[in-house]
Coordinates of N, CA and C in Angstrom, one line a residue:
M698 N 0.9 -1.0 0.2 CA -0.3 0.0 -0.4 C 0.9 1.1 0.0
T699 N 0.0 2.2 -0.7 CA 1.1 3.5 -1.3 C 1.1 4.3 0.4
N700 N 1.8 4.8 0.5 CA 1.6 5.9 1.6 C 0.7 6.5 1.7
E701 N 0.6 7.4 0.4 CA -0.7 7.8 -0.1 C -1.6 7.5 0.3
L702 N -2.1 6.4 -0.3 CA -3.3 5.1 0.6 C -3.7 5.7 1.6
K703 N -2.6 5.1 2.7 CA -2.7 5.2 4.1 C -3.0 6.3 5.1
E704 N -2.6 7.7 4.1 CA -2.9 8.3 4.7 C -4.2 9.1 4.5
A705 N -4.9 8.7 2.8 CA -6.0 9.1 2.4 C -7.1 8.2 3.3
I706 N -6.9 6.9 4.1 CA -7.7 6.0 4.6 C -7.9 7.0 6.2
E707 N -6.6 7.3 6.7 CA -7.0 7.5 7.9 C -7.4 8.9 8.0
N708 N -7.2 10.2 6.9 CA -8.3 11.2 6.9 C -9.8 10.9 6.8
L709 N -10.2 9.3 6.0 CA -11.2 9.0 6.2 C -11.7 9.0 8.0
Y710 N -11.3 7.8 8.5 CA -11.4 7.6 9.8 C -11.6 9.4 11.0
K711 N -10.6 9.8 10.3 CA -10.6 11.0 10.8 C -12.1 12.4 10.7
T712 N -12.3 12.3 9.5 CA -13.2 13.0 9.2 C -14.9 12.6 9.5
F713 N -14.8 11.1 9.1 CA -16.1 10.7 9.6 C -16.1 10.5 11.3
A714 N -15.2 10.5 11.8 CA -15.2 10.4 13.6 C -16.3 10.6 14.3
V715 N -17.1 11.7 13.9 CA -18.3 12.6 14.5 C -19.6 11.6 14.4
Y716 N -19.4 11.0 13.6 CA -20.5 9.7 13.1 C -20.7 8.6 14.3
P717 N -21.3 8.6 15.6 CA -21.0 7.2 16.6 C -21.4 6.3 16.0
S718 N -21.5 5.2 16.7 CA -22.1 3.7 16.2 C -23.1 3.9 17.3
K719 N -24.7 3.3 16.7 CA -25.7 2.9 17.3 C -26.1 1.7 17.7
S720 N -26.1 1.4 19.1 CA -26.6 0.2 19.2 C -28.0 -0.3 19.1
T721 N -28.7 0.7 18.6 CA -30.2 0.4 18.2 C -30.2 0.3 16.9
M722 N -29.1 0.4 15.9 CA -29.5 0.4 14.4 C -30.5 -0.5 13.8
E723 N -31.5 0.1 13.5 CA -32.4 -0.6 12.9 C -32.1 -1.2 11.7
G724 N -32.5 -2.4 11.4 CA -32.7 -3.2 10.2 C -33.5 -4.0 9.9
C725 N -33.8 -4.4 8.7 CA -35.3 -5.1 8.6 C -34.9 -6.5 8.9
P726 N -36.1 -6.9 9.7 CA -36.1 -8.4 10.3 C -36.1 -9.2 9.3
C727 N -36.4 -9.3 8.2 CA -36.6 -10.3 6.7 C -34.9 -10.4 6.1
C728 N -34.0 -8.8 6.6 CA -32.7 -9.3 5.9 C -31.8 -9.0 7.0
V729 N -31.7 -8.4 8.4 CA -30.8 -8.3 9.2 C -31.3 -9.1 10.2
S730 N -30.0 -10.3 10.7 CA -30.2 -11.4 11.8 C -30.1 -11.0 13.0
T731 N -30.1 -11.5 14.2 CA -29.4 -10.7 15.3 C -28.0 -11.1 15.3
S732 N -27.3 -12.0 14.7 CA -26.3 -12.4 14.1 C -25.1 -11.1 13.4
D733 N -26.0 -11.1 12.7 CA -25.2 -10.0 11.8 C -25.3 -9.0 13.0
K734 N -26.8 -8.3 13.6 CA -26.3 -7.1 14.5 C -25.2 -7.3 15.5
E735 N -25.0 -8.6 16.0 CA -24.1 -8.7 17.3 C -22.4 -8.5 16.4
K736 N -22.5 -9.3 15.5 CA -20.8 -8.9 14.4 C -20.4 -7.8 14.7
I737 N -21.3 -6.6 14.0 CA -21.3 -5.3 13.7 C -21.0 -4.1 15.1
H738 N -21.5 -5.1 15.8 CA -21.0 -4.3 17.1 C -20.5 -5.2 17.9
S739 N -19.5 -6.1 17.5 CA -18.5 -7.2 18.3 C -17.7 -6.8 19.0
K740 N -16.8 -5.6 17.9 CA -15.5 -5.1 17.8 C -15.4 -3.5 17.4
Q741 N -14.2 -2.9 18.1 CA -14.0 -1.4 17.6 C -13.6 -1.6 16.1
L742 N -14.6 -0.1 15.9 CA -14.8 0.0 14.0 C -13.5 -0.7 13.6
R743 N -12.3 -0.2 14.1 CA -10.8 -0.9 12.8 C -10.2 -2.1 13.0
N744 N -11.1 -2.6 13.9 CA -10.9 -4.2 14.1 C -11.8 -5.1 13.8
L745 N -12.9 -4.3 13.1 CA -14.0 -5.1 11.9 C -13.3 -6.0 11.1
N746 N -13.6 -7.5 11.1 CA -12.8 -7.5 9.7 C -14.4 -8.0 8.7
E747 N -13.7 -8.5 7.6 CA -14.5 -8.6 6.6 C -16.1 -9.7 6.7
D748 N -16.1 -10.4 8.1 CA -17.1 -11.5 7.9 C -18.0 -10.6 8.7
D749 N -17.4 -9.3 10.0 CA -18.6 -8.9 10.7 C -18.9 -7.4 9.9
I750 N -18.3 -7.3 9.2 CA -19.2 -5.8 7.8 C -19.6 -6.1 6.5
S751 N -19.2 -7.1 6.2 CA -19.7 -7.5 4.8 C -21.3 -7.4 4.9
R752 N -22.2 -8.0 5.7 CA -23.3 -8.1 5.5 C -24.0 -6.6 5.3
Y753 N -23.4 -5.5 7.0 CA -24.0 -4.5 6.7 C -23.2 -3.6 5.8
A754 N -22.1 -4.0 4.7 CA -21.6 -2.9 3.6 C -23.0 -3.2 2.7
F755 N -23.4 -4.6 2.3 CA -24.5 -5.0 1.3 C -26.0 -4.3 1.5
K756 N -26.4 -4.5 2.9 CA -27.4 -3.9 3.1 C -27.6 -1.9 4.1
A757 N -26.4 -1.9 3.8 CA -26.1 -0.6 4.3 C -27.4 0.3 3.7
M758 N -28.5 1.4 4.5 CA -29.2 2.0 4.0 C -30.3 1.4 3.7
T759 N -30.5 0.6 2.8 CA -31.7 0.1 2.2 C -32.5 -0.8 3.0
T760 N -31.8 -1.4 3.6 CA -33.0 -2.0 4.6 C -32.3 -2.2 5.8
W761 N -30.9 -1.5 6.5 CA -30.4 -1.7 7.7 C -29.5 -0.4 7.7
G762 N -30.2 0.4 9.3 CA -29.7 1.6 9.2 C -30.0 2.8 8.4
D763 N -29.5 4.0 8.6 CA -29.7 5.2 7.9 C -28.6 6.1 7.5
T764 N -28.3 7.3 7.2 CA -27.0 7.5 5.8 C -26.2 8.0 6.8
N765 N -26.0 8.7 8.3 CA -25.5 8.6 9.3 C -24.9 7.5 10.1
D766 N -25.1 6.7 9.9 CA -25.1 5.0 10.4 C -23.5 4.4 9.5
F767 N -24.2 4.6 8.3 CA -23.1 4.4 6.7 C -21.9 5.0 7.4
K768 N -22.1 6.6 7.7 CA -21.0 7.5 7.8 C -20.2 7.0 8.8
H769 N -20.7 6.7 9.8 CA -19.7 5.9 10.7 C -18.5 4.8 10.2
Y770 N -19.4 3.6 9.4 CA -19.4 2.5 9.0 C -18.1 3.0 8.0
L771 N -18.3 3.6 6.8 CA -17.6 3.9 5.7 C -16.3 3.4 5.7
P772 N -15.9 4.1 6.9 CA -13.8 4.1 6.8 C -13.6 2.8 6.8
R773 N -14.2 1.7 7.6 CA -13.7 1.0 7.8 C -13.8 -0.1 6.3
I774 N -15.2 0.0 5.5 CA -15.7 -0.2 4.6 C -14.5 0.0 3.6
F775 N -14.3 1.1 3.5 CA -13.6 1.6 2.2 C -12.2 0.9 2.1
E776 N -11.7 1.0 3.6 CA -10.0 0.5 3.9 C -10.5 -1.2 3.7
L777 N -11.4 -1.9 3.9 CA -11.1 -3.4 3.5 C -11.1 -3.5 2.0
L778 N -12.1 -2.4 1.1 CA -12.0 -2.7 -0.1 C -11.0 -2.2 -0.7
A779 N -10.0 -1.5 -0.3 CA -8.9 -1.0 -1.1 C -8.4 -2.0 -0.6
T780 N -8.1 -2.6 0.7 CA -6.8 -3.6 1.5 C -6.8 -5.2 1.1
T781 N -8.0 -5.5 1.2 CA -8.7 -6.8 0.4 C -8.9 -7.3 -0.5
D782 N -9.7 -8.2 -0.4 CA -10.3 -9.2 -1.7 C -11.8 -9.1 -0.9
F783 N -12.3 -8.0 -1.0 CA -13.4 -7.6 -0.3 C -14.7 -8.7 -1.0
I784 N -15.5 -9.1 0.0 CA -16.3 -10.4 -0.5 C -17.9 -9.2 -0.8
V785 N -17.8 -8.3 -0.9 CA -18.7 -7.1 -1.4 C -18.1 -6.4 -2.6
D786 N -19.1 -6.6 -3.3 CA -18.4 -6.2 -5.2 C -18.3 -4.2 -5.4
T787 N -17.3 -4.2 -5.5 CA -16.8 -2.6 -5.6 C -18.2 -1.9 -6.2
F788 N -18.9 -2.1 -6.8 CA -19.7 -1.6 -7.5 C -21.2 -1.3 -6.6
V789 N -20.9 -2.0 -5.7 CA -22.0 -2.1 -4.4 C -21.8 -1.6 -3.3
V790 N -20.6 -1.5 -3.1 CA -20.4 -0.2 -2.0 C -20.1 0.9 -2.3
L791 N -19.3 1.3 -3.9 CA -19.0 2.8 -4.1 C -21.1 2.9 -4.8
G792 N -21.6 2.0 -5.1 CA -22.8 2.5 -5.2 C -23.6 2.9 -3.9
K793 N -23.7 3.0 -2.5 CA -24.1 3.4 -1.9 C -23.7 4.8 -1.7
L794 N -23.2 5.4 -1.7 CA -22.6 7.0 -1.6 C -23.7 7.4 -2.9
G795 N -23.9 7.2 -3.9 CA -25.3 7.6 -4.9 C -26.8 7.4 -3.8
Y796 N -26.8 6.2 -3.7 CA -27.9 5.5 -2.5 C -28.5 6.8 -1.2
G797 N -26.8 7.1 -0.7 CA -26.9 7.8 0.5 C -26.6 9.6 -0.4
E798 N -26.7 10.0 -1.0 CA -26.8 11.3 -1.9 C -25.4 11.9 -1.0
W799 N -24.4 11.4 -1.8 CA -23.2 11.8 -1.0 C -22.7 13.4 -1.5
Q800 N -23.5 13.5 -2.8 CA -23.0 14.8 -3.2 C -23.4 16.3 -2.3
T801 N -24.3 16.0 -1.5 CA -25.5 17.1 -0.8 C -24.4 16.6 0.7
W802 N -23.1 15.8 1.0 CA -22.6 16.2 2.3 C -21.8 17.0 2.4
K803 N -21.2 17.1 3.2 CA -20.5 18.5 3.7 C -19.3 18.1 2.7
D804 N -19.0 19.0 2.4 CA -17.6 20.0 2.0 C -16.0 18.6 2.2
A805 N -16.1 18.6 3.4 CA -15.1 18.2 4.0 C -15.1 16.6 3.7
E806 N -16.3 15.9 3.6 CA -16.8 14.7 3.7 C -16.8 14.1 2.4
K807 N -17.0 15.0 1.3 CA -17.2 14.7 0.1 C -15.3 14.9 -0.5
N808 N -14.6 15.9 0.1 CA -13.3 16.1 -0.4 C -12.3 14.6 0.1
A809 N -12.7 13.8 1.5 CA -11.7 13.0 1.8 C -12.3 11.7 0.9
I810 N -13.7 11.6 0.7 CA -13.4 10.7 -0.2 C -13.2 10.7 -1.7
I811 N -12.9 11.8 -2.2 CA -12.5 12.0 -3.6 C -11.0 11.8 -3.4
H812 N -10.5 12.6 -2.1 CA -8.7 12.3 -2.1 C -8.7 10.6 -1.8
F813 N -9.7 9.7 -0.8 CA -9.4 8.3 -0.5 C -9.8 7.7 -2.1
L814 N -9.9 8.1 -3.2 CA -10.8 6.9 -4.5 C -9.6 7.6 -5.5
W815 N -9.0 9.1 -5.6 CA -7.8 8.9 -6.1 C -6.8 8.1 -5.9
N816 N -6.3 8.1 -4.7 CA -5.2 7.4 -4.2 C -5.2 5.9 -4.2
W817 N -6.7 5.5 -3.9 CA -6.7 3.7 -4.0 C -6.9 3.6 -5.8
W818 N -7.0 4.5 -6.5 CA -6.8 3.9 -7.9 C -5.4 4.0 -8.4
T819 N -4.4 4.9 -7.6 CA -3.3 5.4 -7.7 C -2.2 4.0 -7.1
D820 N -3.0 3.6 -6.0 CA -2.6 2.3 -5.4 C -2.7 0.8 -6.0
T821 N -4.0 0.8 -7.0 CA -4.3 -0.2 -7.8 C -3.2 -0.4 -9.1
L822 N -3.0 0.8 -9.7 CA -2.2 0.3 -10.8 C -1.2 -0.4 -10.5
K823 N -0.3 0.7 -9.4 CA 0.5 -0.2 -9.2 C 0.8 -1.6 -8.1
H824 N -0.2 -2.2 -7.6 CA 0.1 -3.1 -6.8 C -0.9 -4.4 -7.3
K825 N -2.0 -3.8 -8.4 CA -2.8 -5.0 -8.6 C -2.3 -5.6 -9.9
S826 N -2.4 -6.7 -10.5 CA -1.5 -7.9 -10.9 C -2.6 -7.4 -12.6
Y827 N -3.6 -7.4 -12.7 CA -4.6 -7.1 -13.7 C -5.3 -5.6 -13.7
F828 N -5.6 -4.9 -14.5 CA -6.4 -4.1 -14.6 C -7.8 -4.2 -14.6
D829 N -8.1 -3.3 -13.1 CA -9.9 -3.7 -12.6 C -10.7 -3.2 -12.9
K830 N -11.3 -3.2 -14.3 CA -12.0 -2.1 -14.8 C -13.7 -1.1 -14.0
E831 N -14.1 -2.7 -12.4 CA -14.9 -2.5 -12.1 C -14.5 -0.9 -11.4
I832 N -13.0 -1.2 -10.9 CA -12.6 0.2 -10.3 C -12.7 1.0 -11.2
F833 N -12.0 1.0 -12.1 CA -12.1 2.1 -12.8 C -13.5 2.9 -12.9
I834 N -14.5 1.6 -13.5 CA -15.7 2.1 -14.0 C -16.2 3.3 -12.8
E835 N -16.2 2.7 -11.7 CA -17.2 3.0 -10.5 C -16.2 4.3 -10.2
I836 N -15.5 4.6 -10.2 CA -14.4 5.9 -10.0 C -14.7 6.9 -11.1
Y837 N -14.9 6.4 -12.4 CA -15.5 7.6 -13.5 C -16.7 7.7 -13.5
K838 N -17.8 6.9 -12.6 CA -19.2 7.4 -12.5 C -19.4 7.9 -11.3
L839 N -18.3 7.6 -10.7 CA -18.3 9.3 -9.0 C -17.9 10.5 -9.6
T840 N -17.0 10.4 -10.1 CA -16.0 11.7 -10.3 C -16.5 12.3 -11.9
G841 N -16.6 11.7 -12.7 CA -17.0 12.0 -14.0 C -15.2 12.7 -14.7
D842 N -14.1 12.3 -13.9 CA -13.0 12.6 -14.8 C -12.2 11.8 -15.3
I843 N -12.0 11.6 -16.3 CA -11.5 10.7 -17.4 C -10.3 10.9 -17.3
E844 N -9.9 12.1 -16.7 CA -8.3 13.1 -17.1 C -7.7 12.3 -16.2
Q845 N -7.9 12.4 -14.9 CA -7.4 12.3 -13.2 C -7.2 10.7 -13.6
L846 N -8.1 10.1 -14.0 CA -7.9 8.1 -14.1 C -6.2 8.1 -15.1
L847 N -6.2 8.8 -16.0 CA -5.3 8.7 -17.1 C -4.2 9.1 -16.6
T848 N -4.3 10.2 -16.0 CA -3.1 11.3 -15.2 C -2.1 10.3 -14.4
R849 N -2.9 9.6 -13.6 CA -2.4 8.9 -12.1 C -2.0 7.7 -12.7
W850 N -2.6 7.5 -14.2 CA -1.9 6.1 -15.1 C -0.5 6.0 -15.4
A851 N 0.7 6.3 -14.2 CA 2.1 6.6 -14.8 C 2.4 5.3 -15.2
L852 N 3.3 5.1 -16.6 CA 3.7 3.6 -16.9 C 4.7 3.2 -16.7
S853 N 5.3 2.4 -15.6 CA 6.2 1.7 -15.7 C 6.7 0.3 -15.4
F854 N 7.7 -0.3 -16.0 CA 7.9 -1.6 -15.7 C 8.4 -1.7 -14.6
E855 N 8.7 -1.0 -13.4 CA 9.1 -1.3 -11.8 C 7.7 -1.5 -11.3
D856 N 6.5 -1.4 -11.2 CA 5.2 -1.9 -10.8 C 4.4 -2.9 -11.8
N857 N 2.9 -2.9 -11.7 CA 2.2 -3.4 -12.4 C 1.6 -2.2 -13.4
S858 N 1.8 -1.1 -13.0 CA 1.0 0.1 -14.4 C 1.4 -0.8 -15.7
F859 N 1.9 -1.0 -16.0 CA 2.7 -1.8 -17.3 C 1.5 -2.7 -17.8
S860 N 2.1 -4.0 -16.6 CA 1.0 -4.8 -17.0 C -0.6 -4.7 -16.9
N861 N -1.2 -3.4 -16.4 CA -2.3 -2.8 -16.2 C -3.0 -2.4 -17.5
F862 N -1.9 -1.7 -18.3 CA -1.8 -1.3 -19.3 C -2.0 -2.3 -20.8
V863 N -1.3 -3.5 -20.4 CA -1.2 -4.1 -21.5 C -2.8 -4.7 -21.3
D864 N -2.8 -5.1 -20.5 CA -4.8 -6.1 -20.2 C -5.7 -4.8 -20.7
L865 N -5.8 -3.9 -20.6 CA -6.3 -2.8 -21.0 C -6.6 -3.4 -22.6
V866 N -5.6 -2.8 -23.1 CA -5.6 -2.8 -24.4 C -6.1 -4.3 -25.0
H867 N -5.1 -5.3 -24.2 CA -5.2 -6.6 -24.9 C -6.8 -7.1 -25.2
D868 N -7.7 -6.7 -23.5 CA -9.1 -6.7 -23.8 C -10.0 -6.4 -24.2
Y869 N -9.6 -4.7 -23.9 CA -10.8 -3.9 -24.3 C -11.0 -3.0 -25.8
Y870 N -9.5 -2.9 -26.3 CA -9.3 -1.9 -27.1 C -10.2 -2.0 -28.5
A871 N -10.2 -3.4 -28.9 CA -11.1 -3.7 -29.9 C -12.2 -3.4 -29.9
D872 N -12.8 -3.8 -28.5 CA -14.3 -2.7 -28.1 C -14.2 -0.9 -28.0
L873 N -13.6 -0.5 -27.9 CA -13.4 0.7 -27.6 C -13.5 1.0 -29.5
M874 N -12.9 0.4 -30.0 CA -12.7 1.2 -31.2 C -13.9 0.5 -32.6
G875 N -14.7 -0.3 -31.2 CA -15.6 -1.0 -32.4 C -17.1 -0.8 -31.5
K876 N -17.9 -1.7 -30.9 CA -19.2 -1.6 -30.4 C -19.2 -1.0 -29.3
R877 N -18.2 -0.7 -28.7 CA -17.9 0.3 -27.3 C -19.2 -0.3 -26.3
T878 N -19.2 -1.7 -26.2 CA -19.9 -2.5 -25.3 C -19.5 -2.0 -23.8
E879 N -18.3 -2.5 -23.8 CA -17.4 -2.4 -22.2 C -17.7 -1.5 -21.4
F880 N -17.4 -0.2 -22.2 CA -17.3 1.4 -21.3 C -18.3 1.9 -21.6
K881 N -20.0 1.3 -21.3 CA -20.6 2.1 -21.8 C -21.0 2.8 -20.9
E882 N -20.9 3.2 -19.8 CA -20.8 4.1 -18.7 C -20.1 5.3 -19.2
L883 N -19.5 5.6 -19.9 CA -18.5 6.2 -20.4 C -19.1 7.1 -21.8
D884 N -18.8 8.9 -21.7 CA -19.6 9.2 -22.5 C -18.5 9.1 -23.6
N885 N -18.8 9.8 -25.1 CA -18.0 9.3 -26.3 C -17.2 10.4 -26.3
A886 N -16.9 11.5 -25.8 CA -15.9 12.7 -25.2 C -15.3 12.0 -24.6
S887 N -15.1 11.1 -23.4 CA -14.2 10.3 -22.2 C -13.7 9.2 -23.3
I888 N -14.5 8.5 -23.8 CA -14.3 7.2 -24.5 C -13.0 7.9 -25.5
G889 N -13.1 9.0 -26.4 CA -12.0 9.2 -27.1 C -10.9 9.5 -26.4
K890 N -10.7 10.4 -25.4 CA -9.9 10.4 -24.4 C -8.9 9.3 -24.4
L891 N -9.9 8.1 -24.1 CA -8.8 7.1 -23.3 C -8.2 6.2 -24.2
I892 N -8.7 6.3 -25.9 CA -8.2 6.2 -27.0 C -7.5 6.7 -27.1
K893 N -7.2 7.9 -27.5 CA -6.3 9.0 -27.4 C -5.2 8.4 -26.7
W894 N -5.3 8.3 -25.0 CA -4.3 8.3 -23.9 C -3.8 6.8 -24.3
I895 N -4.2 6.3 -25.1 CA -3.7 4.4 -25.1 C -2.9 4.7 -26.4
N896 N -3.2 5.7 -27.6 CA -2.4 5.8 -28.6 C -1.2 6.2 -28.5
N897 N -1.0 7.3 -27.8 CA 0.0 7.8 -27.4 C 1.3 7.3 -26.2
N898 N 0.5 6.1 -26.1 CA 1.5 5.0 -25.4 C 2.1 4.1 -26.0
S899 N 1.2 3.9 -27.0 CA 1.5 2.5 -27.4 C 2.8 1.6 -27.6
E900 N 3.9 2.9 -28.4 CA 5.5 2.6 -27.9 C 5.6 2.0 -27.3
I901 N 4.9 1.5 -26.0 CA 5.4 1.2 -25.1 C 5.5 -0.3 -24.9
L902 N 4.7 -0.6 -25.5 CA 4.3 -2.4 -25.9 C 5.6 -2.9 -26.2
E903 N 6.0 -2.4 -27.4 CA 7.5 -2.9 -28.3 C 8.2 -3.0 -26.8
K904 N 8.6 -1.6 -26.4 CA 10.1 -1.4 -25.8 C 9.6 -2.6 -24.2
G905 N 8.3 -2.5 -23.9 CA 7.5 -3.9 -22.8 C 8.1 -5.4 -23.3
Y906 N 8.2 -5.5 -24.9 CA 8.5 -6.6 -24.9 C 10.0 -7.4 -25.2
F907 N 10.8 -6.3 -25.2 CA 12.3 -6.7 -25.3 C 12.7 -6.5 -23.6
H908 N 12.5 -5.7 -22.6 CA 12.1 -5.8 -21.6 C 12.2 -6.6 -20.6
F909 N 10.9 -7.7 -21.1 CA 10.3 -8.7 -20.5 C 10.7 -10.1 -21.0
A910 N 11.3 -10.0 -22.8 CA 11.8 -11.2 -23.1 C 12.5 -11.9 -22.4
D911 N 13.5 -11.9 -21.8 CA 14.4 -12.6 -21.3 C 13.4 -12.7 -19.4
K912 N 12.7 -12.3 -19.1 CA 12.3 -12.2 -17.2 C 11.2 -13.3 -17.4
D913 N 10.3 -13.1 -18.3 CA 9.2 -13.4 -18.1 C 8.6 -13.8 -20.0
N914 N 8.9 -15.0 -20.0 CA 8.3 -15.0 -21.6 C 7.2 -15.3 -21.6
L915 N 6.5 -15.6 -21.2 CA 4.9 -15.7 -21.1 C 4.5 -14.5 -20.9
F916 N 4.7 -13.4 -20.2 CA 4.2 -12.1 -20.0 C 4.7 -11.7 -21.5
A917 N 6.3 -11.9 -22.1 CA 6.5 -11.2 -23.6 C 5.6 -11.3 -24.6
E918 N 5.1 -12.9 -24.6 CA 4.2 -13.8 -25.4 C 3.2 -12.5 -25.3
K919 N 2.6 -12.4 -24.1 CA 0.9 -11.7 -24.4 C 1.0 -10.1 -24.8
I920 N 2.1 -9.6 -24.3 CA 2.7 -8.0 -25.0 C 2.7 -8.3 -26.6
S921 N 3.1 -9.2 -27.2 CA 3.4 -9.3 -28.4 C 1.5 -9.5 -28.9
D922 N 1.2 -10.5 -28.5 CA -0.4 -10.9 -28.7 C -0.8 -9.1 -28.8
T923 N -0.8 -8.5 -28.0 CA -1.6 -7.3 -27.2 C -1.2 -6.3 -28.6
Q924 N 0.5 -5.9 -29.1 CA 0.4 -5.5 -30.0 C 0.0 -5.4 -31.1
Y925 N 0.0 -6.8 -31.3 CA -0.6 -7.2 -32.7 C -2.3 -7.1 -33.1
I926 N -3.0 -7.1 -31.5 CA -4.2 -6.4 -31.6 C -4.3 -4.9 -31.9
Y927 N -3.2 -4.3 -31.4 CA -3.5 -3.0 -31.2 C -3.3 -2.3 -33.0
E928 N -2.3 -2.9 -33.6 CA -1.8 -2.6 -35.0 C -2.6 -2.9 -35.4
R929 N -3.8 -4.0 -35.6 CA -4.5 -4.5 -36.6 C -6.3 -4.1 -36.4
T930 N -5.8 -3.5 -35.3 CA -7.6 -2.8 -34.5 C -7.9 -1.8 -35.9

């Protein structure tokens, strides 16, 4: 985890600390069991694990608790989302922001969330071994800022940012240039900027092939396949 992401997570805890835990948090009896309620109150916020909080993360505000309750648990949910293979899908967790009308929240709260999202994205590119389209799409939906998503994608052979780029081109370039079904959440202007960014960085594929040819034969073959897809699409 980057230091910037650590700081962004700490800032979430600091910003949302004003919202206390409520032992009387209401939940739909058909959806929330006594065991679920016991788990969410079994430990201090920072010590709650995936099993303790995943049910709440899925049911928050819709059938369990209100917006202020969600704000209390938001830092831990977001921390687990960014640092573990959280069982609750990214689109579900981040979708709670829209449900809770987060754009009407206090400026400090909105800024803390945006700061977290951007640093999580940067950390993902450096440390995740594959391109996570869901994170890309969900952050875009919340911010609408394709330029920030791409600016933060600094390509390097020393971390996973390059392999993420290879995945993007290998799996999605043909679609971007054709039917555009995979990135339907992006408007045409944003898709155009994404394509232009790929084109501007396309020369790194050849450099990457020679860089990894003697280090990782399977990855070098994938880079070669990716370059073939790019050049013939």
